[in-house]
Short mmCIF file of C-alpha atoms in Angstrom, two decimals:
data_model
loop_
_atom_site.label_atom_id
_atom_site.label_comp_id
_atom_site.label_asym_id
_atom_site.label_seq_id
_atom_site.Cartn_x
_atom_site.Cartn_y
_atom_site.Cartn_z
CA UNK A 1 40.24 19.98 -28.55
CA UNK A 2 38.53 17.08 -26.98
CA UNK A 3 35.59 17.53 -24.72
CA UNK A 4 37.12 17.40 -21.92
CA UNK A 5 39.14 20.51 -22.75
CA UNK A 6 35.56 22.11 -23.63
CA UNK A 7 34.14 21.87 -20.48
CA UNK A 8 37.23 23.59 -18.90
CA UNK A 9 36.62 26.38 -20.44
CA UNK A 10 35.39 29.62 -19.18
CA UNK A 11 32.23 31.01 -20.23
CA UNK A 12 34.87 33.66 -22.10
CA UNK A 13 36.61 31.37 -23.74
CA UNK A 14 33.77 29.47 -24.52
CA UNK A 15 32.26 32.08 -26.51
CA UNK A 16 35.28 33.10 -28.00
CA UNK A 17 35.95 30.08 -30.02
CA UNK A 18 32.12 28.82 -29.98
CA UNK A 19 30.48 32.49 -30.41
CA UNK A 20 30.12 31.96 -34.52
CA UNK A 21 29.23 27.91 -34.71
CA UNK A 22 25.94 29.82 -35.76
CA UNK A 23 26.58 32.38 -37.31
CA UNK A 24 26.91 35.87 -36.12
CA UNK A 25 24.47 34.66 -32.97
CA UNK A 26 27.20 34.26 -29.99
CA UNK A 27 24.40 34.32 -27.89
CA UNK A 28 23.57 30.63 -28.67
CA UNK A 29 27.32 29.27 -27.67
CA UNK A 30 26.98 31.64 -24.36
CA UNK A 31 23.43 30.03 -23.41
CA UNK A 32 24.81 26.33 -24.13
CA UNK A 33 27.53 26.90 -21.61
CA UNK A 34 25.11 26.74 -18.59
CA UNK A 35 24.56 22.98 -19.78
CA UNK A 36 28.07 22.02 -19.42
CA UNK A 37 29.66 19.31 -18.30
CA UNK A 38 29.08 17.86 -22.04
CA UNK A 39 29.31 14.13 -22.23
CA UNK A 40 30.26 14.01 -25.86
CA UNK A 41 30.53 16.47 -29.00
CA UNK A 42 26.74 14.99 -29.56
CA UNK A 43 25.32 16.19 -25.98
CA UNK A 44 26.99 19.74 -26.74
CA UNK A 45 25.15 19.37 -30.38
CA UNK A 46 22.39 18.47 -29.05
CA UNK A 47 22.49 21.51 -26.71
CA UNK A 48 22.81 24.21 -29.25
CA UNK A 49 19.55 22.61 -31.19
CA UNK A 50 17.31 22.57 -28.51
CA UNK A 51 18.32 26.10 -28.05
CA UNK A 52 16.87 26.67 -31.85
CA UNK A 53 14.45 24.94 -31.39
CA UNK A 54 12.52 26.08 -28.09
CA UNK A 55 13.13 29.58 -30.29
CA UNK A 56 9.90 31.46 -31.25
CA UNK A 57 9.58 31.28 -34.82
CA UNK A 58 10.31 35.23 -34.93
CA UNK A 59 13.53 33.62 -33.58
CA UNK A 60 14.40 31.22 -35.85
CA UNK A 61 13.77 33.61 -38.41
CA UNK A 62 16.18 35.66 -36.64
CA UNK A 63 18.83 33.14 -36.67
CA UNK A 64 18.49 33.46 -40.43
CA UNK A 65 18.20 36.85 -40.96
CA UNK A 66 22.25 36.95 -38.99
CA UNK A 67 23.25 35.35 -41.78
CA UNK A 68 24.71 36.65 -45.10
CA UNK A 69 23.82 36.43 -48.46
CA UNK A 70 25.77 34.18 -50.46
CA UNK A 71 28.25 35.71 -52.84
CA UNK A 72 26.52 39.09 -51.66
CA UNK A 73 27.99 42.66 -50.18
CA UNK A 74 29.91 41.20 -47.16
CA UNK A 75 31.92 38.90 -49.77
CA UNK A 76 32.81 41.42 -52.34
CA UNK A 77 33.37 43.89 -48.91
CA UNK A 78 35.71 41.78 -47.67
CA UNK A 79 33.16 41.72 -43.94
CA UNK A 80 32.08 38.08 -43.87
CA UNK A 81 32.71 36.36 -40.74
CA UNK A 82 36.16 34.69 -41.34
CA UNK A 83 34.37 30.78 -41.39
CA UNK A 84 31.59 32.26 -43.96
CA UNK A 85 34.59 33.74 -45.94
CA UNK A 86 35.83 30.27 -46.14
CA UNK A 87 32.99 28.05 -46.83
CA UNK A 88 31.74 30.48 -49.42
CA UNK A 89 35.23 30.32 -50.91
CA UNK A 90 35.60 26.37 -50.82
CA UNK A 91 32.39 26.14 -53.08
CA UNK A 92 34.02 28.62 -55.70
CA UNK A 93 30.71 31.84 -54.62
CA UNK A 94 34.52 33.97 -55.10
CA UNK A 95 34.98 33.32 -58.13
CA UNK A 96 31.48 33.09 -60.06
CA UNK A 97 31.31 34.19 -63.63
CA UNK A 98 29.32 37.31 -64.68
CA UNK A 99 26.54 34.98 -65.98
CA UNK A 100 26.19 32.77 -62.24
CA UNK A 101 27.12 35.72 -60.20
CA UNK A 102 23.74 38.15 -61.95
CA UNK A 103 21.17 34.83 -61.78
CA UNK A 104 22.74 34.66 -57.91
CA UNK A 105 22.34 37.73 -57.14
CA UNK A 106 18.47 37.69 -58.73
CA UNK A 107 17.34 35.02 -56.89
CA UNK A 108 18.52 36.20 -54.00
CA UNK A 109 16.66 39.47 -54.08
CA UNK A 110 13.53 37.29 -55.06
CA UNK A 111 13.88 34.81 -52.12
CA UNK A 112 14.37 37.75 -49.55
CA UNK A 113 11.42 39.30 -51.14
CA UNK A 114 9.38 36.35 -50.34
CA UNK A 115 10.40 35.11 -47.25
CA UNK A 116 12.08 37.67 -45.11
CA UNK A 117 14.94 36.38 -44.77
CA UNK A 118 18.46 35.43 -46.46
CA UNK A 119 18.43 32.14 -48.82
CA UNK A 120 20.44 29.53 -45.80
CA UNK A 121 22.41 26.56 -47.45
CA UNK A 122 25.54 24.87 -46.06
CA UNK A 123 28.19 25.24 -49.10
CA UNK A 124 31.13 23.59 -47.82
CA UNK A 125 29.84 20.47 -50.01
CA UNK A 126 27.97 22.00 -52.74
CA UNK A 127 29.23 23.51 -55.51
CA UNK A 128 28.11 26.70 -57.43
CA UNK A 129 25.56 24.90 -59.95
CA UNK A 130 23.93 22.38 -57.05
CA UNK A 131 23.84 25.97 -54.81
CA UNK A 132 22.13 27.67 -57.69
CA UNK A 133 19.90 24.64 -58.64
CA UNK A 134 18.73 24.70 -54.76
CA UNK A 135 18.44 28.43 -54.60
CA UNK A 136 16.04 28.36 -57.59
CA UNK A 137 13.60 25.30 -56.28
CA UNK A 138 13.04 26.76 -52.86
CA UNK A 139 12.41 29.97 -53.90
CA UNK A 140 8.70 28.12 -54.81
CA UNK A 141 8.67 26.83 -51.03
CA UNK A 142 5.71 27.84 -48.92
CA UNK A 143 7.20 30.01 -45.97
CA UNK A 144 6.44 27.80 -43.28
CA UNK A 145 8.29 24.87 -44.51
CA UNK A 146 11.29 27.55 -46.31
CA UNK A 147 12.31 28.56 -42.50
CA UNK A 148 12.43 25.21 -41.35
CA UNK A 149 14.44 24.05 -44.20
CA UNK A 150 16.68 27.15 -43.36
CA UNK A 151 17.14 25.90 -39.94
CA UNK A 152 17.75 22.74 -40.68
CA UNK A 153 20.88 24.52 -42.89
CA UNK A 154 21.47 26.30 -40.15
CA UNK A 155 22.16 22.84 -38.22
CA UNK A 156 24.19 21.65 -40.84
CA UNK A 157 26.83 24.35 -40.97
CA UNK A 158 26.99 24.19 -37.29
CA UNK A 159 27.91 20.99 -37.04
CA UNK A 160 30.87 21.56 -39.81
CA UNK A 161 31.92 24.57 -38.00
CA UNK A 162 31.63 22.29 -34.45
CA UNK A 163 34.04 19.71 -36.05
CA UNK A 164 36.49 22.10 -36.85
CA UNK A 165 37.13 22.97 -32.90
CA UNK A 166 35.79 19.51 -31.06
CA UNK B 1 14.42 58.70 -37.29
CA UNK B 2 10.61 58.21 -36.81
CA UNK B 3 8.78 55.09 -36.07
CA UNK B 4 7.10 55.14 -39.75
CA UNK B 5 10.65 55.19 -40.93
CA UNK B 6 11.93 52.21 -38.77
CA UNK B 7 8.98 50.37 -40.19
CA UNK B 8 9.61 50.92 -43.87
CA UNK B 9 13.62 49.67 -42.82
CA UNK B 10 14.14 46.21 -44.85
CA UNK B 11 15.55 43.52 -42.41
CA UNK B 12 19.44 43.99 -43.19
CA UNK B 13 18.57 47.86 -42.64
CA UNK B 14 17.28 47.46 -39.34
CA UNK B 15 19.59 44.68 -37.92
CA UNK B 16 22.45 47.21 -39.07
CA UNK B 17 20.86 49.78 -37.02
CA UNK B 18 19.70 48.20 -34.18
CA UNK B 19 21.99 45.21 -34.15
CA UNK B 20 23.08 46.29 -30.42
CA UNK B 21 20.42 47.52 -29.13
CA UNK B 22 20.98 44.34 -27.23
CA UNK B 23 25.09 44.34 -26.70
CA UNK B 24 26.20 41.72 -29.58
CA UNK B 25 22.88 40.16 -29.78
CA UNK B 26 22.01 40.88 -32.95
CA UNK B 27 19.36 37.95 -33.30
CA UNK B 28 17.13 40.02 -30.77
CA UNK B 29 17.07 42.32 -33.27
CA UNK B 30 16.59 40.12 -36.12
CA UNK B 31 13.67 38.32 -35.03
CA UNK B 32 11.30 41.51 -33.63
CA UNK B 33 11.62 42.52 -37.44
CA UNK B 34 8.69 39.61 -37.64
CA UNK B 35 6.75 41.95 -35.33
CA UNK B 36 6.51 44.99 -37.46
CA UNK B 37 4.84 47.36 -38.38
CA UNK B 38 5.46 48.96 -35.03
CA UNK B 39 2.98 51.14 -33.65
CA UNK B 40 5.18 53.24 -31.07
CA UNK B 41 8.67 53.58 -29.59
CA UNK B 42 6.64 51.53 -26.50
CA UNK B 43 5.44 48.64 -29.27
CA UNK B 44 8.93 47.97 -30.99
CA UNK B 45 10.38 48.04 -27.20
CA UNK B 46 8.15 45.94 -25.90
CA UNK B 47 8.64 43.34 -28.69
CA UNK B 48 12.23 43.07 -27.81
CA UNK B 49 11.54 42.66 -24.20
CA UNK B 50 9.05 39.40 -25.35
CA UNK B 51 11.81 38.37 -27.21
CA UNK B 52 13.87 38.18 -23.97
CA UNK B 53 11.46 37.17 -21.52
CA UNK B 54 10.54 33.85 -23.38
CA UNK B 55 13.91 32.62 -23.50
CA UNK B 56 15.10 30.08 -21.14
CA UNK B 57 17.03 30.57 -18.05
CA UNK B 58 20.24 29.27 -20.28
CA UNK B 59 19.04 32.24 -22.91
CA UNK B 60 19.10 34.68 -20.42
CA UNK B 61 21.73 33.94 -18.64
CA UNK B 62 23.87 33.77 -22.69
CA UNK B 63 22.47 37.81 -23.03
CA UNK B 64 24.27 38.32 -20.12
CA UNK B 65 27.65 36.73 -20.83
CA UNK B 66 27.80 38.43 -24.32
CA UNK B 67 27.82 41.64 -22.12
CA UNK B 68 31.88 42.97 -21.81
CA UNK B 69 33.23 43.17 -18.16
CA UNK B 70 33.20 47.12 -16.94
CA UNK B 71 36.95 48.45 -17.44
CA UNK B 72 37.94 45.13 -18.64
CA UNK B 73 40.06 43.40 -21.57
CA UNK B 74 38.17 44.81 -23.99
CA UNK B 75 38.13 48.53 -22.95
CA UNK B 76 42.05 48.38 -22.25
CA UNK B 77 42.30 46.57 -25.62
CA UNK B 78 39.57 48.78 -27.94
CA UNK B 79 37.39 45.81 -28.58
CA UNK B 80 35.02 47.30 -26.96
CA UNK B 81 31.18 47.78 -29.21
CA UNK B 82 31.05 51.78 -30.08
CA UNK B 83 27.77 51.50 -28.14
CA UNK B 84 30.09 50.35 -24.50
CA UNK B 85 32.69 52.31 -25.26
CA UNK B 86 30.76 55.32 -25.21
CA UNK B 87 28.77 54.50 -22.36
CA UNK B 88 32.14 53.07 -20.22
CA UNK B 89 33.55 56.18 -21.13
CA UNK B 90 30.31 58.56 -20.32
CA UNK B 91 30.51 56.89 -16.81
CA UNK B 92 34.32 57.27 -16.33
CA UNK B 93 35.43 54.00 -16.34
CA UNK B 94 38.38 54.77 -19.08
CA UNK B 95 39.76 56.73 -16.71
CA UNK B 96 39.86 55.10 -13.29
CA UNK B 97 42.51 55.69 -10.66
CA UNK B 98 44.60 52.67 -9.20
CA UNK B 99 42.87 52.00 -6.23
CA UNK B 100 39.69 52.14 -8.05
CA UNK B 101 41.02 49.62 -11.17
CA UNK B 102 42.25 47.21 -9.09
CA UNK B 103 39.17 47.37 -6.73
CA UNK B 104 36.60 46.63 -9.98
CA UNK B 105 39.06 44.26 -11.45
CA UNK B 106 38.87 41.97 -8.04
CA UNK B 107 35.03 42.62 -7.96
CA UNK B 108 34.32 41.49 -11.28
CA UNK B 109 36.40 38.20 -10.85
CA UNK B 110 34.70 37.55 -7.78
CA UNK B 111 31.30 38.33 -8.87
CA UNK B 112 32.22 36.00 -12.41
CA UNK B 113 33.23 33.28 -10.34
CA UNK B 114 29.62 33.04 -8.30
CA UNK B 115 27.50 33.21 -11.25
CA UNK B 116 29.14 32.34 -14.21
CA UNK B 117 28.07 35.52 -16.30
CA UNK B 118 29.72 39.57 -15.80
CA UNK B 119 28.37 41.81 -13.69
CA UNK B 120 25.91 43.97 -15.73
CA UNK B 121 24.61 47.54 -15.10
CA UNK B 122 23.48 50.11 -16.86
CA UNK B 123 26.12 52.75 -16.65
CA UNK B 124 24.87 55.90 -18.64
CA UNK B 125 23.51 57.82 -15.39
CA UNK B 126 25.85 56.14 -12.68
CA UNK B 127 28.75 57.44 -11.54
CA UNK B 128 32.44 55.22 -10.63
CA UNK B 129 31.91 55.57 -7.07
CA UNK B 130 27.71 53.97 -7.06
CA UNK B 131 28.93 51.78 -10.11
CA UNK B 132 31.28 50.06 -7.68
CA UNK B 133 28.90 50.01 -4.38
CA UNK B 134 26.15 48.25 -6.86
CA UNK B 135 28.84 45.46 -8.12
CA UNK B 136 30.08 45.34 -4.30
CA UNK B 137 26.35 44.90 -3.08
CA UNK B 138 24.73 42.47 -5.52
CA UNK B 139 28.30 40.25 -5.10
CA UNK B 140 26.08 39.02 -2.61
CA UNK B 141 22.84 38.68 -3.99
CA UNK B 142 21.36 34.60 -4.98
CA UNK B 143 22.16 33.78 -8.13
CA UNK B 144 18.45 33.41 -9.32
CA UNK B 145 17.67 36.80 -7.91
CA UNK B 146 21.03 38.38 -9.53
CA UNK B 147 20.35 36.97 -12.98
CA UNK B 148 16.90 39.08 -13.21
CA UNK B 149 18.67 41.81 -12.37
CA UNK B 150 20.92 41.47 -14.97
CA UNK B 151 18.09 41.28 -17.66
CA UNK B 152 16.65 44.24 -15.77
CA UNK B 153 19.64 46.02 -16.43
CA UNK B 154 19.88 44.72 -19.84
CA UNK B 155 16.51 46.52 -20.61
CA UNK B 156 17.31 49.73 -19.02
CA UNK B 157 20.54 49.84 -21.94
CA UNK B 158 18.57 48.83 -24.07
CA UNK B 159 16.06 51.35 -23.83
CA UNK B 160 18.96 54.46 -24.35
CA UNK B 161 20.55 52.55 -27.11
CA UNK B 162 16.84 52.60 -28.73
CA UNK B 163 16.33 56.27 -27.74
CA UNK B 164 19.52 57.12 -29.42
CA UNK B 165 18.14 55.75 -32.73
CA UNK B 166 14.14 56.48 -32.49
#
Protein backbone atom coordinates (compact mmCIF):
# COMPACT_ATOMS: atom_id res chain seq x y z
CA UNK A 1 0.00 0.00 0.00
CA UNK A 2 1.64 3.23 -0.79
CA UNK A 3 0.90 6.33 1.17
CA UNK A 4 -1.28 7.62 -0.78
CA UNK A 5 -3.63 4.67 -0.29
CA UNK A 6 -2.98 5.34 3.63
CA UNK A 7 -4.31 8.54 3.79
CA UNK A 8 -7.55 7.35 2.05
CA UNK A 9 -8.34 5.44 4.55
CA UNK A 10 -10.99 5.76 7.09
CA UNK A 11 -10.24 6.15 10.60
CA UNK A 12 -11.83 2.28 10.60
CA UNK A 13 -9.79 1.03 8.32
CA UNK A 14 -7.00 2.74 9.57
CA UNK A 15 -7.07 1.06 12.77
CA UNK A 16 -7.89 -2.09 11.42
CA UNK A 17 -4.72 -2.75 9.62
CA UNK A 18 -2.57 -0.14 11.81
CA UNK A 19 -4.32 -1.02 15.34
CA UNK A 20 -1.26 -3.65 16.34
CA UNK A 21 2.01 -1.70 14.66
CA UNK A 22 2.44 -1.45 18.57
CA UNK A 23 1.39 -3.95 19.99
CA UNK A 24 -1.92 -4.64 21.50
CA UNK A 25 -2.21 -0.49 21.88
CA UNK A 26 -4.72 0.37 18.80
CA UNK A 27 -5.12 3.43 20.46
CA UNK A 28 -1.76 4.76 19.12
CA UNK A 29 -2.70 4.00 15.18
CA UNK A 30 -6.32 5.70 16.03
CA UNK A 31 -4.58 8.97 17.56
CA UNK A 32 -2.00 9.15 14.49
CA UNK A 33 -4.89 9.31 12.12
CA UNK A 34 -5.86 12.92 13.13
CA UNK A 35 -2.28 13.83 11.62
CA UNK A 36 -3.02 12.56 8.28
CA UNK A 37 -2.35 13.60 5.17
CA UNK A 38 1.20 11.72 5.69
CA UNK A 39 3.86 12.94 3.36
CA UNK A 40 5.90 9.78 3.46
CA UNK A 41 6.04 6.34 5.48
CA UNK A 42 8.71 8.57 7.66
CA UNK A 43 6.11 11.51 8.57
CA UNK A 44 3.53 8.64 9.57
CA UNK A 45 6.69 7.10 11.67
CA UNK A 46 7.42 9.94 12.92
CA UNK A 47 3.79 10.41 14.06
CA UNK A 48 3.37 7.29 16.05
CA UNK A 49 6.82 8.26 18.08
CA UNK A 50 5.92 11.48 19.11
CA UNK A 51 2.82 9.88 20.31
CA UNK A 52 5.28 7.63 22.70
CA UNK A 53 7.03 9.97 23.43
CA UNK A 54 4.82 13.01 24.77
CA UNK A 55 3.53 9.66 26.90
CA UNK A 56 3.91 9.97 30.74
CA UNK A 57 6.37 7.57 31.76
CA UNK A 58 3.42 5.53 33.57
CA UNK A 59 2.62 5.42 29.81
CA UNK A 60 5.43 4.21 28.28
CA UNK A 61 5.56 1.72 30.82
CA UNK A 62 2.20 0.90 29.74
CA UNK A 63 3.08 0.44 26.22
CA UNK A 64 5.33 -2.28 27.60
CA UNK A 65 3.37 -3.86 29.96
CA UNK A 66 0.70 -4.65 26.43
CA UNK A 67 3.23 -6.63 25.41
CA UNK A 68 3.90 -10.39 25.87
CA UNK A 69 6.46 -12.30 27.27
CA UNK A 70 8.63 -13.96 24.93
CA UNK A 71 8.20 -17.66 24.53
CA UNK A 72 5.67 -17.20 27.56
CA UNK A 73 1.74 -18.31 28.18
CA UNK A 74 0.22 -16.54 25.10
CA UNK A 75 2.79 -18.66 22.84
CA UNK A 76 2.32 -22.04 24.29
CA UNK A 77 -1.75 -20.79 24.46
CA UNK A 78 -1.83 -20.31 21.11
CA UNK A 79 -3.25 -16.14 22.11
CA UNK A 80 -0.37 -14.06 20.76
CA UNK A 81 -1.33 -11.41 18.49
CA UNK A 82 -0.95 -13.07 15.00
CA UNK A 83 2.43 -10.58 14.07
CA UNK A 84 3.94 -11.55 17.72
CA UNK A 85 3.11 -15.24 16.79
CA UNK A 86 5.26 -14.68 13.83
CA UNK A 87 8.22 -12.77 14.87
CA UNK A 88 8.55 -14.97 17.91
CA UNK A 89 8.41 -17.91 15.50
CA UNK A 90 11.01 -16.48 12.87
CA UNK A 91 13.67 -16.31 15.75
CA UNK A 92 13.02 -20.12 16.62
CA UNK A 93 11.19 -18.79 20.80
CA UNK A 94 8.71 -22.07 19.25
CA UNK A 95 10.90 -24.30 19.27
CA UNK A 96 13.46 -23.73 22.30
CA UNK A 97 14.98 -26.72 23.96
CA UNK A 98 14.11 -27.65 27.60
CA UNK A 99 17.51 -26.17 28.68
CA UNK A 100 16.84 -22.34 26.71
CA UNK A 101 13.17 -22.50 27.23
CA UNK A 102 13.71 -22.92 31.70
CA UNK A 103 16.81 -20.08 31.66
CA UNK A 104 13.98 -18.00 29.40
CA UNK A 105 11.48 -18.43 31.33
CA UNK A 106 13.81 -17.49 34.67
CA UNK A 107 14.91 -14.46 33.50
CA UNK A 108 11.88 -13.42 32.58
CA UNK A 109 10.26 -13.76 35.96
CA UNK A 110 13.46 -11.93 37.31
CA UNK A 111 13.26 -8.96 34.85
CA UNK A 112 9.41 -8.49 35.57
CA UNK A 113 10.32 -8.67 39.15
CA UNK A 114 12.59 -5.80 38.77
CA UNK A 115 11.18 -3.58 36.48
CA UNK A 116 7.47 -3.92 36.18
CA UNK A 117 7.20 -4.72 33.14
CA UNK A 118 7.73 -7.51 30.30
CA UNK A 119 11.53 -7.94 28.96
CA UNK A 120 10.79 -5.77 25.12
CA UNK A 121 13.24 -6.89 22.26
CA UNK A 122 12.50 -6.89 18.52
CA UNK A 123 13.24 -10.73 17.46
CA UNK A 124 12.60 -10.73 13.91
CA UNK A 125 16.60 -10.41 13.60
CA UNK A 126 17.87 -12.02 16.61
CA UNK A 127 18.11 -15.35 17.23
CA UNK A 128 17.44 -17.43 20.45
CA UNK A 129 21.16 -17.19 21.97
CA UNK A 130 21.66 -13.16 21.01
CA UNK A 131 17.77 -12.87 22.65
CA UNK A 132 18.96 -14.74 25.68
CA UNK A 133 22.43 -13.03 25.83
CA UNK A 134 20.37 -9.55 25.80
CA UNK A 135 17.74 -10.75 28.19
CA UNK A 136 20.47 -11.63 30.73
CA UNK A 137 22.63 -8.12 30.47
CA UNK A 138 19.66 -5.87 30.91
CA UNK A 139 18.27 -7.56 33.55
CA UNK A 140 21.40 -5.48 35.53
CA UNK A 141 19.95 -2.16 33.85
CA UNK A 142 18.93 0.61 36.20
CA UNK A 143 15.05 1.13 35.60
CA UNK A 144 15.17 4.40 34.22
CA UNK A 145 17.37 3.64 31.37
CA UNK A 146 15.60 -0.37 31.10
CA UNK A 147 12.16 1.48 29.96
CA UNK A 148 13.76 3.60 27.61
CA UNK A 149 15.67 0.85 26.09
CA UNK A 150 12.21 -0.97 25.99
CA UNK A 151 10.79 1.80 24.05
CA UNK A 152 13.27 2.17 21.89
CA UNK A 153 12.34 -1.87 21.10
CA UNK A 154 9.18 -0.87 21.01
CA UNK A 155 10.16 1.55 17.96
CA UNK A 156 11.95 -1.02 16.35
CA UNK A 157 9.24 -3.62 15.96
CA UNK A 158 7.00 -0.93 14.82
CA UNK A 159 8.77 0.03 12.16
CA UNK A 160 9.11 -3.86 10.92
CA UNK A 161 5.50 -4.28 11.44
CA UNK A 162 4.98 -0.60 9.44
CA UNK A 163 6.99 -2.07 6.46
CA UNK A 164 4.97 -4.94 6.19
CA UNK A 165 1.67 -2.71 5.23
CA UNK A 166 3.41 0.75 3.76
CA UNK B 1 -12.99 -7.74 44.87
CA UNK B 2 -11.65 -5.11 47.39
CA UNK B 3 -9.30 -2.33 46.76
CA UNK B 4 -6.46 -4.16 49.00
CA UNK B 5 -6.97 -6.98 46.60
CA UNK B 6 -6.66 -4.90 43.32
CA UNK B 7 -3.48 -3.63 44.84
CA UNK B 8 -1.78 -6.91 45.59
CA UNK B 9 -2.92 -7.82 41.52
CA UNK B 10 0.61 -8.23 39.58
CA UNK B 11 0.49 -6.13 36.31
CA UNK B 12 -0.67 -9.01 33.80
CA UNK B 13 -3.43 -9.66 36.60
CA UNK B 14 -4.78 -6.36 36.54
CA UNK B 15 -4.50 -5.47 32.77
CA UNK B 16 -6.53 -8.88 32.36
CA UNK B 17 -9.08 -7.51 34.60
CA UNK B 18 -9.35 -4.16 33.84
CA UNK B 19 -8.04 -4.20 30.31
CA UNK B 20 -11.51 -2.46 29.18
CA UNK B 21 -12.27 -0.54 31.64
CA UNK B 22 -11.42 1.81 28.85
CA UNK B 23 -13.14 -0.02 25.57
CA UNK B 24 -9.87 -1.72 23.88
CA UNK B 25 -7.53 0.55 25.55
CA UNK B 26 -5.75 -1.61 27.44
CA UNK B 27 -2.58 0.74 27.82
CA UNK B 28 -4.87 3.00 30.13
CA UNK B 29 -4.89 0.28 32.16
CA UNK B 30 -1.41 -0.70 31.93
CA UNK B 31 0.17 2.41 32.83
CA UNK B 32 -2.14 3.47 36.20
CA UNK B 33 -0.58 0.08 37.49
CA UNK B 34 2.58 2.68 38.07
CA UNK B 35 0.15 4.52 40.37
CA UNK B 36 -0.57 1.87 42.88
CA UNK B 37 -1.09 1.16 45.79
CA UNK B 38 -4.53 2.67 45.43
CA UNK B 39 -6.07 4.17 48.28
CA UNK B 40 -9.92 4.05 47.19
CA UNK B 41 -12.26 3.11 44.35
CA UNK B 42 -12.06 7.32 43.93
CA UNK B 43 -7.90 7.07 43.82
CA UNK B 44 -7.53 4.16 41.17
CA UNK B 45 -10.44 6.15 39.17
CA UNK B 46 -9.02 9.16 39.31
CA UNK B 47 -5.62 7.85 38.09
CA UNK B 48 -7.20 6.66 34.96
CA UNK B 49 -8.93 9.86 34.35
CA UNK B 50 -5.08 11.66 34.62
CA UNK B 51 -4.13 9.18 32.35
CA UNK B 52 -6.71 10.53 29.85
CA UNK B 53 -6.72 14.06 30.50
CA UNK B 54 -2.91 14.50 29.71
CA UNK B 55 -3.12 13.06 26.42
CA UNK B 56 -3.21 15.16 23.41
CA UNK B 57 -6.14 16.21 21.46
CA UNK B 58 -4.92 13.32 18.78
CA UNK B 59 -4.96 10.86 22.11
CA UNK B 60 -8.25 11.70 22.89
CA UNK B 61 -9.74 11.88 19.99
CA UNK B 62 -7.81 7.78 19.25
CA UNK B 63 -9.96 6.70 22.80
CA UNK B 64 -12.74 7.67 21.00
CA UNK B 65 -12.33 5.94 17.65
CA UNK B 66 -11.40 2.59 19.41
CA UNK B 67 -15.04 2.94 20.74
CA UNK B 68 -17.55 0.44 18.33
CA UNK B 69 -20.43 2.32 16.51
CA UNK B 70 -23.94 1.68 18.56
CA UNK B 71 -25.84 -1.26 16.60
CA UNK B 72 -23.09 -1.37 14.17
CA UNK B 73 -20.76 -4.01 12.25
CA UNK B 74 -19.60 -5.33 15.14
CA UNK B 75 -22.85 -6.01 17.11
CA UNK B 76 -24.51 -7.57 13.83
CA UNK B 77 -21.22 -9.48 13.41
CA UNK B 78 -20.40 -10.58 17.38
CA UNK B 79 -17.17 -8.69 17.47
CA UNK B 80 -18.43 -6.80 19.76
CA UNK B 81 -16.06 -6.56 23.55
CA UNK B 82 -18.28 -8.72 26.23
CA UNK B 83 -18.19 -5.38 28.10
CA UNK B 84 -20.44 -3.50 24.74
CA UNK B 85 -22.22 -6.25 24.09
CA UNK B 86 -23.72 -6.35 27.33
CA UNK B 87 -24.25 -2.84 27.67
CA UNK B 88 -25.72 -2.52 23.71
CA UNK B 89 -27.82 -5.19 24.69
CA UNK B 90 -28.90 -3.77 28.39
CA UNK B 91 -29.99 -0.63 26.37
CA UNK B 92 -31.84 -2.49 23.55
CA UNK B 93 -29.92 -1.81 20.77
CA UNK B 94 -29.74 -5.75 19.64
CA UNK B 95 -33.07 -5.52 19.16
CA UNK B 96 -34.10 -2.40 17.27
CA UNK B 97 -37.06 -2.14 14.93
CA UNK B 98 -36.56 -1.00 11.18
CA UNK B 99 -37.35 2.41 11.37
CA UNK B 100 -35.24 2.74 14.34
CA UNK B 101 -31.97 0.70 12.61
CA UNK B 102 -32.00 2.52 9.72
CA UNK B 103 -32.54 5.89 11.59
CA UNK B 104 -29.11 5.17 13.93
CA UNK B 105 -27.36 3.68 11.01
CA UNK B 106 -27.82 7.21 8.95
CA UNK B 107 -27.02 9.11 12.27
CA UNK B 108 -23.91 7.48 12.97
CA UNK B 109 -22.57 7.97 9.32
CA UNK B 110 -23.46 11.42 9.48
CA UNK B 111 -22.18 12.16 12.81
CA UNK B 112 -18.64 9.96 11.62
CA UNK B 113 -18.36 12.02 8.71
CA UNK B 114 -18.25 15.59 10.84
CA UNK B 115 -15.80 14.49 13.30
CA UNK B 116 -13.89 11.75 12.26
CA UNK B 117 -14.46 9.53 15.49
CA UNK B 118 -18.18 7.41 16.49
CA UNK B 119 -20.61 8.81 18.32
CA UNK B 120 -20.02 7.79 21.99
CA UNK B 121 -22.48 7.55 24.94
CA UNK B 122 -22.80 5.84 27.77
CA UNK B 123 -25.69 3.52 27.25
CA UNK B 124 -26.24 1.48 30.57
CA UNK B 125 -29.15 3.87 31.94
CA UNK B 126 -30.47 5.26 28.48
CA UNK B 127 -33.07 4.02 26.74
CA UNK B 128 -33.33 3.56 22.36
CA UNK B 129 -35.62 6.34 22.10
CA UNK B 130 -33.09 9.26 24.37
CA UNK B 131 -30.05 7.21 22.90
CA UNK B 132 -31.15 8.41 19.47
CA UNK B 133 -32.38 12.17 20.45
CA UNK B 134 -28.66 12.53 22.14
CA UNK B 135 -26.82 11.23 18.73
CA UNK B 136 -29.54 13.43 16.77
CA UNK B 137 -28.73 16.54 19.06
CA UNK B 138 -24.95 16.58 19.48
CA UNK B 139 -24.87 15.82 15.32
CA UNK B 140 -24.80 19.36 15.68
CA UNK B 141 -22.60 20.23 18.30
CA UNK B 142 -18.61 21.93 17.28
CA UNK B 143 -16.34 19.48 16.96
CA UNK B 144 -14.08 20.77 19.88
CA UNK B 145 -17.08 20.89 22.13
CA UNK B 146 -18.32 17.24 20.89
CA UNK B 147 -14.93 15.62 21.44
CA UNK B 148 -15.10 16.49 25.38
CA UNK B 149 -18.15 15.07 25.43
CA UNK B 150 -17.05 12.06 24.16
CA UNK B 151 -14.27 11.68 26.88
CA UNK B 152 -17.05 12.69 29.27
CA UNK B 153 -18.90 9.87 28.19
CA UNK B 154 -15.93 7.73 28.08
CA UNK B 155 -15.57 8.28 31.93
CA UNK B 156 -19.09 7.75 32.82
CA UNK B 157 -18.44 3.80 31.13
CA UNK B 158 -15.73 3.69 32.57
CA UNK B 159 -16.80 4.24 35.93
CA UNK B 160 -19.64 1.04 35.66
CA UNK B 161 -17.12 -1.11 34.01
CA UNK B 162 -14.87 -0.31 37.28
CA UNK B 163 -17.91 -0.75 39.60
CA UNK B 164 -18.53 -4.06 38.07
CA UNK B 165 -15.04 -5.22 39.15
CA UNK B 166 -14.33 -3.15 42.58
Amino acid sequence: MDISAVNDLSYEEFVNIFGNVVEKCPVVAAAVWSARPFLSFTALEAEIHKFIDVLPQSGKEGILRCHPDLAGRDLQRGTLTQESRAEQAAAGLDALGPAEASLLARLNREYKQRFGFPFVVCVRAADQRAILRQLAERCGNEPALESVRGIEEVKKICRLRLRDIV
